[in-house]
Short mmCIF file of C-alpha atoms in Angstrom, two decimals:
data_model
loop_
_atom_site.label_atom_id
_atom_site.label_comp_id
_atom_site.label_asym_id
_atom_site.label_seq_id
_atom_site.Cartn_x
_atom_site.Cartn_y
_atom_site.Cartn_z
CA UNK W 1 67.06 -33.53 -26.78
CA UNK W 2 63.65 -34.61 -27.53
CA UNK W 3 61.80 -37.64 -26.67
CA UNK W 4 61.84 -40.48 -29.29
CA UNK W 5 58.53 -42.23 -29.60
CA UNK W 6 58.06 -46.08 -30.17
CA UNK W 7 58.24 -45.59 -33.92
CA UNK W 8 61.66 -44.18 -33.68
CA UNK W 9 60.78 -40.89 -35.01
CA UNK W 10 61.24 -37.63 -32.80
CA UNK W 11 57.79 -36.47 -31.33
CA UNK W 12 56.35 -33.23 -32.44
CA UNK W 13 56.84 -30.32 -30.05
CA UNK W 14 53.77 -30.13 -27.67
CA UNK W 15 53.39 -26.50 -26.24
CA UNK W 16 52.46 -26.42 -22.47
CA UNK W 17 48.72 -26.23 -21.64
CA UNK W 18 47.50 -22.71 -21.51
CA UNK W 19 46.82 -21.56 -17.82
CA UNK W 20 43.13 -21.57 -16.93
CA UNK W 21 42.26 -18.27 -15.22
CA UNK W 22 39.38 -18.58 -12.84
CA UNK W 23 37.79 -15.21 -12.50
CA UNK W 24 36.34 -15.28 -9.02
CA UNK W 25 34.18 -12.16 -9.62
CA UNK W 26 32.41 -13.80 -12.64
CA UNK W 27 31.81 -16.94 -10.66
CA UNK W 28 30.22 -14.99 -7.90
CA UNK W 29 27.88 -13.30 -10.37
CA UNK W 30 26.99 -16.51 -12.09
CA UNK W 31 25.43 -17.85 -8.87
CA UNK W 32 21.84 -16.71 -8.95
CA UNK W 33 19.25 -17.11 -6.27
CA UNK W 34 15.76 -16.17 -6.71
CA UNK W 35 13.46 -16.61 -3.66
CA UNK W 36 10.85 -19.27 -4.34
CA UNK W 37 7.97 -16.97 -3.64
CA UNK W 38 8.63 -14.79 -6.66
CA UNK W 39 7.85 -17.53 -9.10
CA UNK W 40 4.20 -17.36 -9.97
CA UNK W 41 2.10 -20.67 -9.60
CA UNK W 42 0.51 -22.36 -12.54
CA UNK W 43 -3.04 -20.98 -13.24
CA UNK W 44 -5.22 -18.80 -15.23
CA UNK W 45 -4.55 -15.64 -13.13
CA UNK W 46 -3.73 -12.44 -15.05
CA UNK W 47 0.05 -11.83 -15.11
CA UNK W 48 -0.55 -8.38 -14.16
CA UNK W 49 -1.50 -9.40 -10.62
CA UNK W 50 1.75 -11.10 -10.14
CA UNK W 51 3.50 -8.05 -11.53
CA UNK W 52 1.84 -5.78 -8.93
CA UNK W 53 2.64 -8.26 -6.12
CA UNK W 54 6.29 -8.23 -7.10
CA UNK W 55 6.45 -4.52 -7.19
CA UNK W 56 5.36 -4.53 -3.59
CA UNK W 57 7.77 -7.28 -2.58
CA UNK W 58 10.73 -5.47 -4.26
CA UNK W 59 9.66 -2.37 -2.54
CA UNK W 60 9.74 -4.11 0.89
CA UNK W 61 13.03 -5.68 0.11
CA UNK W 62 14.69 -2.32 -0.54
CA UNK W 63 13.83 -1.11 2.89
CA UNK W 64 14.19 -4.34 4.82
CA UNK W 65 16.81 -6.92 3.94
CA UNK W 66 15.59 -10.46 3.54
CA UNK W 67 18.61 -12.68 3.35
CA UNK W 68 18.97 -15.69 1.16
CA UNK W 69 18.07 -18.78 2.98
CA UNK W 70 16.88 -22.27 2.36
CA UNK W 71 15.08 -25.05 4.39
CA UNK W 72 17.83 -26.24 6.97
CA UNK W 73 19.16 -22.85 7.80
CA UNK W 74 19.25 -21.56 11.41
CA UNK W 75 17.54 -18.19 11.53
CA UNK W 76 16.84 -15.57 14.29
CA UNK W 77 13.68 -13.57 13.87
CA UNK W 78 13.03 -10.39 15.86
CA UNK W 79 9.24 -9.32 15.67
CA UNK W 80 7.52 -6.25 17.10
CA UNK W 81 5.34 -7.57 19.97
CA UNK W 82 3.11 -5.03 21.87
CA UNK W 83 2.86 -7.26 24.79
CA UNK W 84 6.45 -8.03 25.39
CA UNK W 85 8.78 -5.88 27.47
CA UNK W 86 11.08 -3.92 25.09
CA UNK W 87 8.40 -4.39 22.65
CA UNK W 88 10.38 -7.04 20.52
CA UNK W 89 10.47 -10.78 20.74
CA UNK W 90 13.35 -12.98 19.22
CA UNK W 91 12.95 -16.50 18.26
CA UNK W 92 15.77 -18.77 17.01
CA UNK W 93 15.13 -21.96 14.99
CA UNK W 94 15.78 -24.25 12.06
CA UNK W 95 13.73 -23.44 8.96
CA UNK W 96 11.63 -26.62 8.16
CA UNK W 97 9.38 -25.37 5.55
CA UNK W 98 8.98 -22.43 3.08
CA UNK W 99 5.46 -22.05 1.57
CA UNK W 100 3.21 -19.64 -0.01
CA UNK W 101 3.82 -17.50 -3.20
CA UNK W 102 3.84 -13.67 -3.41
CA UNK W 103 3.25 -11.43 -0.53
CA UNK W 104 1.79 -14.20 1.60
CA UNK W 105 4.97 -16.30 1.57
CA UNK W 106 5.74 -17.93 4.91
CA UNK W 107 8.47 -19.89 6.58
CA UNK W 108 8.31 -22.06 9.59
CA UNK W 109 11.02 -22.04 12.34
CA UNK W 110 11.32 -24.91 14.78
CA UNK W 111 13.18 -25.11 18.11
CA UNK W 112 12.99 -27.12 21.44
CA UNK W 113 12.81 -24.74 24.39
CA UNK W 114 12.78 -26.33 27.91
CA UNK W 115 11.80 -29.84 26.50
CA UNK W 116 8.82 -28.21 24.52
CA UNK W 117 8.89 -28.19 20.75
CA UNK W 118 7.82 -24.91 19.47
CA UNK W 119 7.17 -24.05 15.79
CA UNK W 120 6.42 -20.47 14.66
CA UNK W 121 5.23 -19.65 11.16
CA UNK W 122 6.33 -16.18 9.92
CA UNK W 123 5.33 -14.22 6.96
CA UNK W 124 8.28 -12.90 5.02
CA UNK W 125 6.66 -9.54 4.14
CA UNK W 126 4.88 -8.94 7.46
CA UNK W 127 5.74 -5.43 8.59
CA UNK W 128 6.09 -6.47 12.23
CA UNK W 129 9.26 -8.26 11.55
CA UNK W 130 12.12 -6.07 12.61
CA UNK W 131 15.04 -8.45 11.48
CA UNK W 132 15.91 -11.70 10.00
CA UNK W 133 19.57 -12.99 10.77
CA UNK W 134 21.02 -16.15 9.28
CA UNK W 135 22.98 -17.83 12.01
CA UNK W 136 24.06 -20.93 10.19
CA UNK W 137 24.05 -21.64 6.57
CA UNK W 138 23.37 -25.25 5.92
CA UNK W 139 21.15 -26.95 3.29
CA UNK W 140 19.72 -30.35 4.03
CA UNK W 141 18.85 -33.27 1.88
CA UNK W 142 15.21 -32.57 1.78
CA UNK W 143 12.97 -29.61 0.91
CA UNK W 144 10.74 -30.11 3.84
CA UNK W 145 11.86 -31.03 7.22
CA UNK W 146 8.39 -31.67 8.80
CA UNK W 147 9.89 -35.11 9.99
CA UNK W 148 11.81 -33.47 12.66
CA UNK W 149 8.66 -33.43 14.76
CA UNK W 150 9.04 -37.25 14.94
CA UNK W 151 12.85 -37.16 15.25
CA UNK W 152 14.62 -37.30 18.65
CA UNK W 153 14.61 -33.80 20.21
CA UNK W 154 18.20 -33.42 20.02
CA UNK W 155 18.05 -32.76 16.32
CA UNK W 156 15.59 -29.87 16.84
CA UNK W 157 17.31 -28.22 19.79
CA UNK W 158 19.38 -25.15 19.06
CA UNK W 159 20.97 -22.65 21.40
CA UNK W 160 18.96 -19.46 21.63
CA UNK W 161 22.14 -17.30 22.12
CA UNK W 162 24.10 -18.97 19.36
CA UNK W 163 26.69 -16.71 17.63
CA UNK W 164 26.36 -16.36 13.85
CA UNK W 165 28.79 -18.73 12.12
CA UNK W 166 30.97 -16.64 9.95
CA UNK W 167 31.46 -17.73 6.32
CA UNK W 168 34.19 -16.42 4.14
CA UNK W 169 33.46 -18.36 1.07
CA UNK W 170 30.47 -17.15 -0.82
CA UNK W 171 30.73 -19.81 -3.40
CA UNK W 172 28.17 -22.67 -2.53
CA UNK W 173 25.84 -23.28 0.31
CA UNK W 174 27.10 -26.65 2.09
CA UNK W 175 24.80 -29.40 2.17
CA UNK W 176 24.54 -31.30 5.49
CA UNK W 177 24.08 -35.10 4.72
CA UNK W 178 22.84 -35.67 8.26
CA UNK W 179 20.67 -38.90 8.73
CA UNK W 180 18.34 -38.19 11.45
CA UNK W 181 17.28 -40.81 13.97
CA UNK W 182 13.70 -41.14 14.67
CA UNK W 183 11.42 -41.65 17.71
CA UNK W 184 9.58 -45.12 17.97
CA UNK W 185 6.51 -45.36 15.70
CA UNK W 186 3.85 -44.04 15.52
CA UNK W 187 4.81 -40.94 13.76
CA UNK W 188 2.62 -38.06 12.53
CA UNK W 189 2.98 -39.07 8.89
CA UNK W 190 4.23 -42.30 7.40
CA UNK W 191 7.63 -40.86 6.39
CA UNK W 192 8.94 -44.05 4.96
CA UNK W 193 6.41 -43.90 2.01
CA UNK W 194 8.00 -42.83 -1.39
CA UNK W 195 5.32 -39.87 -1.64
CA UNK W 196 7.48 -37.76 0.67
CA UNK W 197 10.72 -38.90 -0.87
CA UNK W 198 12.84 -38.26 2.29
CA UNK W 199 16.56 -38.94 2.21
CA UNK W 200 17.41 -37.38 5.57
CA UNK W 201 16.03 -40.14 7.81
CA UNK W 202 18.02 -43.20 9.01
CA UNK W 203 15.24 -45.63 8.93
CA UNK W 204 15.69 -48.31 11.46
CA UNK W 205 12.56 -50.19 10.51
CA UNK W 206 12.74 -53.87 9.36
CA UNK W 207 13.19 -54.73 5.62
CA UNK W 208 9.59 -55.95 5.41
CA UNK W 209 8.06 -52.62 6.49
CA UNK W 210 10.34 -50.81 3.98
CA UNK W 211 9.28 -53.14 1.10
CA UNK W 212 5.59 -52.80 2.08
CA UNK W 213 5.93 -48.93 1.96
CA UNK W 214 7.25 -49.20 -1.51
CA UNK W 215 3.66 -50.57 -2.54
CA UNK W 216 2.41 -46.98 -2.51
CA UNK W 217 4.99 -45.76 -4.93
CA UNK W 218 3.72 -44.09 -8.13
CA UNK W 219 6.58 -44.36 -10.66
CA UNK W 220 4.50 -42.94 -13.45
CA UNK W 221 4.14 -39.56 -11.79
CA UNK W 222 7.61 -38.42 -13.05
CA UNK W 223 6.54 -39.07 -16.74
CA UNK W 224 3.16 -37.41 -16.43
CA UNK W 225 3.40 -34.57 -18.99
CA UNK W 226 0.37 -32.59 -17.65
CA UNK W 227 2.17 -32.15 -14.31
CA UNK W 228 5.25 -30.62 -15.98
CA UNK W 229 5.84 -26.95 -15.04
CA UNK W 230 9.03 -25.70 -16.48
CA UNK W 231 9.89 -22.62 -14.49
CA UNK W 232 13.43 -21.97 -15.99
CA UNK W 233 12.40 -19.22 -18.47
CA UNK W 234 10.12 -17.58 -16.03
CA UNK W 235 12.78 -17.64 -13.38
CA UNK W 236 15.26 -16.03 -15.71
CA UNK W 237 12.92 -13.20 -16.65
CA UNK W 238 11.89 -12.53 -13.06
CA UNK W 239 15.43 -12.68 -11.74
CA UNK W 240 16.53 -10.06 -14.26
CA UNK W 241 13.61 -7.85 -13.44
CA UNK W 242 14.18 -8.28 -9.58
CA UNK W 243 18.05 -7.78 -9.61
CA UNK W 244 17.69 -4.68 -11.77
CA UNK W 245 15.03 -3.08 -9.52
CA UNK W 246 17.06 -3.99 -6.45
CA UNK W 247 20.26 -2.37 -7.80
CA UNK W 248 18.54 0.93 -8.38
CA UNK E 1 -6.30 -12.10 -3.58
CA UNK E 2 -3.44 -10.43 -1.68
CA UNK E 3 -2.62 -9.61 1.94
CA UNK E 4 -2.63 -5.96 3.12
CA UNK E 5 -1.26 -4.86 6.50
CA UNK E 6 -2.41 -1.76 8.49
CA UNK E 7 -0.01 0.47 10.33
CA UNK E 8 -1.23 -1.15 13.64
CA UNK E 9 0.07 -4.54 12.26
CA UNK E 10 -3.34 -6.17 11.37
CA UNK E 11 -3.57 -8.34 8.32
CA UNK E 12 -6.50 -8.14 5.88
CA UNK E 13 -7.19 -10.19 2.64
CA UNK E 14 -7.80 -7.97 -0.36
CA UNK E 15 -9.25 -8.68 -3.98
CA UNK E 16 -7.83 -6.87 -6.95
CA UNK E 17 -10.40 -5.59 -9.51
CA UNK E 18 -9.19 -4.10 -12.78
CA UNK E 19 -11.11 -1.35 -14.52
CA UNK E 20 -10.78 -2.32 -18.14
CA UNK E 21 -12.04 0.09 -20.83
CA UNK E 22 -15.27 1.16 -19.20
CA UNK E 23 -17.36 3.79 -21.12
CA UNK E 24 -20.67 5.41 -20.54
CA UNK E 25 -23.00 4.18 -23.42
CA UNK E 26 -26.40 5.87 -23.08
CA UNK E 27 -28.46 8.17 -20.82
CA UNK E 28 -32.04 6.97 -20.22
CA UNK E 29 -34.30 9.74 -18.62
CA UNK E 30 -36.67 9.07 -15.72
CA UNK E 31 -39.75 9.22 -17.96
CA UNK E 32 -38.20 6.87 -20.59
CA UNK E 33 -37.36 4.26 -18.04
CA UNK E 34 -40.54 4.70 -15.97
CA UNK E 35 -38.53 4.75 -12.71
CA UNK E 36 -37.84 7.22 -9.97
CA UNK E 37 -34.30 8.25 -11.20
CA UNK E 38 -32.60 8.49 -14.54
CA UNK E 39 -30.39 5.61 -15.67
CA UNK E 40 -26.94 5.42 -17.25
CA UNK E 41 -25.83 2.45 -19.31
CA UNK E 42 -22.22 1.53 -18.69
CA UNK E 43 -20.19 -1.07 -20.84
CA UNK E 44 -17.02 -3.02 -19.72
CA UNK E 45 -14.32 -4.88 -21.37
CA UNK E 46 -13.91 -4.36 -25.25
CA UNK E 47 -14.94 -7.47 -27.41
CA UNK E 48 -15.06 -8.38 -31.03
CA UNK E 49 -17.89 -6.44 -33.03
CA UNK E 50 -18.40 -9.39 -35.43
CA UNK E 51 -20.57 -11.68 -33.37
CA UNK E 52 -23.53 -9.34 -32.63
CA UNK E 53 -26.39 -8.21 -34.87
CA UNK E 54 -26.52 -4.65 -36.24
CA UNK E 55 -29.32 -3.62 -33.91
CA UNK E 56 -27.23 -4.62 -30.85
CA UNK E 57 -24.28 -2.76 -32.18
CA UNK E 58 -26.26 0.46 -32.52
CA UNK E 59 -25.76 1.56 -28.91
CA UNK E 60 -21.99 1.28 -29.28
CA UNK E 61 -21.98 3.15 -32.61
CA UNK E 62 -23.96 6.04 -31.24
CA UNK E 63 -21.64 6.38 -28.25
CA UNK E 64 -18.51 6.08 -30.58
CA UNK E 65 -17.18 3.24 -28.66
CA UNK E 66 -15.89 -0.42 -29.45
CA UNK E 67 -18.24 -3.11 -28.60
CA UNK E 68 -18.20 -4.10 -24.88
CA UNK E 69 -18.53 -7.51 -23.46
CA UNK E 70 -20.94 -6.49 -20.64
CA UNK E 71 -23.53 -3.81 -20.37
CA UNK E 72 -25.09 -2.76 -17.06
CA UNK E 73 -27.38 -0.04 -15.69
CA UNK E 74 -26.61 2.34 -12.89
CA UNK E 75 -29.45 4.42 -11.40
CA UNK E 76 -28.07 7.87 -10.73
CA UNK E 77 -29.31 11.24 -9.27
CA UNK E 78 -29.96 14.09 -11.67
CA UNK E 79 -26.70 16.06 -10.87
CA UNK E 80 -24.50 12.97 -11.69
CA UNK E 81 -25.31 12.41 -15.34
CA UNK E 82 -22.38 11.94 -17.53
CA UNK E 83 -22.22 12.40 -21.22
CA UNK E 84 -22.28 9.11 -23.22
CA UNK E 85 -18.81 8.12 -24.57
CA UNK E 86 -16.74 9.30 -21.50
CA UNK E 87 -14.29 6.79 -20.27
CA UNK E 88 -14.56 5.74 -16.61
CA UNK E 89 -11.31 5.05 -14.51
CA UNK E 90 -10.43 3.33 -11.21
CA UNK E 91 -9.84 6.87 -9.87
CA UNK E 92 -13.68 7.15 -9.67
CA UNK E 93 -13.42 5.59 -6.32
CA UNK E 94 -11.10 6.75 -3.56
CA UNK E 95 -9.37 4.70 -0.68
CA UNK E 96 -11.70 4.79 2.33
CA UNK E 97 -14.85 4.34 0.41
CA UNK E 98 -17.22 1.48 0.92
CA UNK E 99 -18.46 -0.43 -2.08
CA UNK E 100 -20.84 -3.22 -3.07
CA UNK E 101 -19.57 -5.73 -5.56
CA UNK E 102 -21.99 -7.76 -7.73
CA UNK E 103 -21.01 -10.63 -10.03
CA UNK E 104 -22.23 -14.04 -11.32
CA UNK E 105 -21.13 -16.84 -8.82
CA UNK E 106 -19.09 -19.75 -9.89
CA UNK E 107 -21.41 -22.27 -11.55
CA UNK E 108 -21.58 -25.75 -9.92
CA UNK E 109 -23.90 -27.42 -12.32
CA UNK E 110 -26.72 -29.76 -11.15
CA UNK E 111 -26.03 -30.31 -7.38
CA UNK E 112 -27.72 -32.41 -4.66
CA UNK E 113 -29.50 -31.01 -1.73
CA UNK E 114 -26.53 -31.46 0.76
CA UNK E 115 -24.15 -29.09 -1.22
CA UNK E 116 -26.85 -26.71 -2.58
CA UNK E 117 -28.79 -26.04 0.68
CA UNK E 118 -26.58 -27.57 3.34
CA UNK E 119 -29.00 -30.27 4.48
CA UNK E 120 -27.34 -32.86 6.96
CA UNK E 121 -28.20 -36.07 4.88
CA UNK E 122 -28.32 -39.41 6.74
CA UNK E 123 -25.84 -41.64 8.62
CA UNK E 124 -23.26 -43.71 6.57
CA UNK E 125 -24.11 -46.86 8.43
CA UNK E 126 -26.44 -48.35 11.04
CA UNK E 127 -28.97 -49.89 8.53
CA UNK E 128 -29.51 -46.96 6.18
CA UNK E 129 -30.61 -48.56 2.81
CA UNK E 130 -29.45 -46.61 -0.24
CA UNK E 131 -30.15 -43.26 1.69
CA UNK E 132 -27.04 -41.14 2.58
CA UNK E 133 -27.36 -37.75 0.82
CA UNK E 134 -31.16 -37.56 0.16
CA UNK E 135 -33.47 -34.61 1.43
CA UNK E 136 -35.64 -37.04 3.51
CA UNK E 137 -39.25 -35.80 4.01
CA UNK E 138 -40.33 -32.90 1.75
CA UNK E 139 -43.69 -31.91 3.53
CA UNK E 140 -46.08 -32.65 6.41
CA UNK E 141 -49.21 -34.77 6.22
CA UNK E 142 -51.62 -31.89 7.01
CA UNK E 143 -50.41 -29.70 4.20
CA UNK E 144 -51.31 -32.34 1.65
CA UNK E 145 -48.98 -30.52 -0.87
CA UNK E 146 -45.37 -29.33 -1.46
CA UNK E 147 -44.86 -25.73 -0.82
CA UNK E 148 -43.71 -23.45 -3.50
CA UNK E 149 -39.91 -22.78 -3.20
CA UNK E 150 -39.10 -26.20 -1.45
CA UNK E 151 -35.44 -26.74 -1.34
CA UNK E 152 -34.54 -29.38 -3.68
CA UNK E 153 -31.65 -30.57 -5.86
CA UNK E 154 -31.09 -28.31 -8.93
CA UNK E 155 -28.67 -26.17 -10.74
CA UNK E 156 -26.44 -24.25 -8.38
CA UNK E 157 -24.25 -21.12 -8.89
CA UNK E 158 -24.00 -18.98 -12.01
CA UNK E 159 -26.45 -16.38 -10.48
CA UNK E 160 -25.83 -12.82 -9.57
CA UNK E 161 -24.91 -12.20 -6.00
CA UNK E 162 -23.49 -9.09 -4.18
CA UNK E 163 -21.19 -8.69 -1.37
CA UNK E 164 -22.01 -5.55 0.60
CA UNK E 165 -19.83 -3.13 2.69
CA UNK E 166 -16.41 -3.77 1.17
CA UNK E 167 -13.75 -1.17 2.00
CA UNK E 168 -11.44 0.21 -0.57
CA UNK E 169 -7.77 -0.04 0.67
CA UNK E 170 -5.87 1.10 -2.27
CA UNK E 171 -6.24 2.46 -5.89
CA UNK E 172 -3.65 2.12 -8.61
CA UNK E 173 -4.24 4.95 -11.26
CA UNK E 174 -1.54 3.72 -13.72
CA UNK E 175 -3.05 0.22 -14.31
CA UNK E 176 -6.64 1.11 -13.06
CA UNK E 177 -6.76 -1.45 -10.08
CA UNK E 178 -9.12 -1.14 -7.05
CA UNK E 179 -8.06 -3.12 -3.97
CA UNK E 180 -11.14 -4.20 -2.22
CA UNK E 181 -11.45 -5.74 1.23
CA UNK E 182 -12.52 -9.38 1.51
CA UNK E 183 -13.73 -11.79 -1.22
CA UNK E 184 -15.95 -11.10 -4.17
CA UNK E 185 -18.28 -13.43 -5.86
CA UNK E 186 -17.21 -14.99 -9.18
CA UNK E 187 -14.26 -16.97 -10.59
CA UNK E 188 -10.71 -15.33 -11.49
CA UNK E 189 -10.98 -12.83 -14.34
CA UNK E 190 -14.80 -12.56 -14.24
CA UNK E 191 -16.72 -9.41 -14.97
CA UNK E 192 -17.90 -7.61 -11.91
CA UNK E 193 -20.09 -4.59 -11.11
CA UNK E 194 -18.81 -2.03 -8.40
CA UNK E 195 -21.33 0.47 -6.89
CA UNK E 196 -21.23 2.76 -3.95
CA UNK E 197 -22.54 0.99 -0.92
CA UNK E 198 -26.10 1.26 0.06
CA UNK E 199 -25.64 0.30 3.56
CA UNK E 200 -26.98 2.91 6.06
CA UNK E 201 -23.83 2.56 8.26
CA UNK E 202 -21.62 3.63 5.47
CA UNK E 203 -23.24 6.96 4.54
CA UNK E 204 -20.33 8.73 6.29
CA UNK E 205 -17.45 6.85 4.51
CA UNK E 206 -18.61 8.03 1.00
CA UNK E 207 -18.17 11.77 1.53
CA UNK E 208 -16.36 13.78 -0.92
CA UNK E 209 -15.90 11.50 -3.90
CA UNK E 210 -14.92 12.65 -7.30
CA UNK E 211 -18.19 13.84 -8.64
CA UNK E 212 -19.73 12.93 -11.03
CA UNK E 213 -16.63 10.93 -11.93
CA UNK E 214 -12.82 11.28 -12.43
CA UNK E 215 -12.06 12.84 -15.81
CA UNK E 216 -8.56 11.87 -17.12
CA UNK E 217 -8.27 15.15 -19.30
CA UNK E 218 -8.99 17.30 -16.34
CA UNK E 219 -6.42 19.46 -14.28
CA UNK E 220 -6.14 16.95 -11.41
CA UNK E 221 -2.86 15.10 -11.28
CA UNK E 222 -3.13 12.00 -9.20
CA UNK E 223 -0.02 9.90 -7.94
CA UNK E 224 0.39 6.40 -9.18
CA UNK E 225 -0.76 4.83 -6.02
CA UNK E 226 -3.49 6.11 -3.68
CA UNK E 227 -3.47 4.51 -0.15
CA UNK E 228 -5.86 4.60 2.74
CA UNK E 229 -4.49 6.33 5.69
CA UNK E 230 -4.35 3.14 7.75
CA UNK E 231 -2.52 1.08 5.14
CA UNK E 232 1.00 0.23 5.72
CA UNK E 233 2.99 1.15 2.69
CA UNK E 234 6.10 -0.73 1.87
CA UNK E 235 8.35 2.34 1.46
CA UNK E 236 8.10 2.81 5.37
CA UNK E 237 10.30 1.02 7.85
CA UNK E 238 8.98 -1.82 9.81
CA UNK E 239 6.10 -1.36 12.34
CA UNK E 240 7.25 -0.77 16.05
CA UNK E 241 5.20 -0.28 19.13
CA UNK E 242 6.00 2.00 21.80
#
């Protein structure tokens, strides 16, 4: 027996919806990550120079594994140190900044050891680095966590002997929407200003101060056409080149 | 500019210089030039032949070579004379050699005395009337004149300057690139003249170079990359200390 619609005529046979097959392999391949130091900066330099640098970077990556990591991940780096016993020193910290392009790319790790905040800036392609392990994968709301210097020390302390957190799902990197509480002002930079565009701080400042900070906003910047630098096509080309070279 | 690491873990900054279409244009003998040694005219980067007079194009026509953007002279010894028309490659230099690099510095235009000569100027406050970046006194009372060559404001930059004693760390024969230690005068992509160093401390470093030059049609087969012995090559595992 078929359903009778409000018109009184029998409804047309609707076939059941087709099953959607989610191919997990394909989804895995679709997620591309190109390390930001591969993207050449805007300028009048000859592209041959970037090609030579990229060759060297790929060569180093073949020998030494540099894992995919973002700002906010907790990493452990072992470097060769001629003055340490066992000739290797290990440092664990949260990555607060990734800077530089090409072979000079750097990342800054921060940790609080015995109530003293320590930040070390490592070069990704420095041959003295023996190993980089990702202990915890976690993206934050901002690209630059320099405000952790003015936050309460509990947000920058990480256990030096932390075990790596295992992750089975290779789908997406989780985003930690933590809002950090700050020490009382003065801070090293005026983080409430719109220039920094920080979303990861819980500002406990009075409304008046927050409104005054908005005076320094430059809303025309996002519409400035001369500042546009569309890297999507460059990224695709470079991603293809890098992935093909690394597969060899 | 790029970083380069040595096997001991030290980091050096390096400038990349590309040898683009260099040919020997003419040989000028000792008597013709009136100097102590014969000269060789060498031309750099290819350029359009349409914007120069016929007289200027004569040199290029004789050598059988397209018009070059820059022509420089090198004074050479008698045994290093090369036939006009031979191409010159980056493999003319070898890693470990020491080199002098000459180029025109970046032009800064008309500049004041503080930027051009590094004068201290005057204080910003405490009663200074309209005098903050001026030279101050230009001579003494007794001299009663201003000496020739007095440092004053004027056009700064866009003059030839040389950086001496730069070590060659690496040579790429496929793309003809020389990796030279430190910085080099001039803006990015400017034309640069590279010579063997004249410093007395570097006489030992420049032994056994390819003499008179590296010939591409010769029997010698060079690998794509030539490294100095101290340079850390990225094919090796990470540096360890024992």
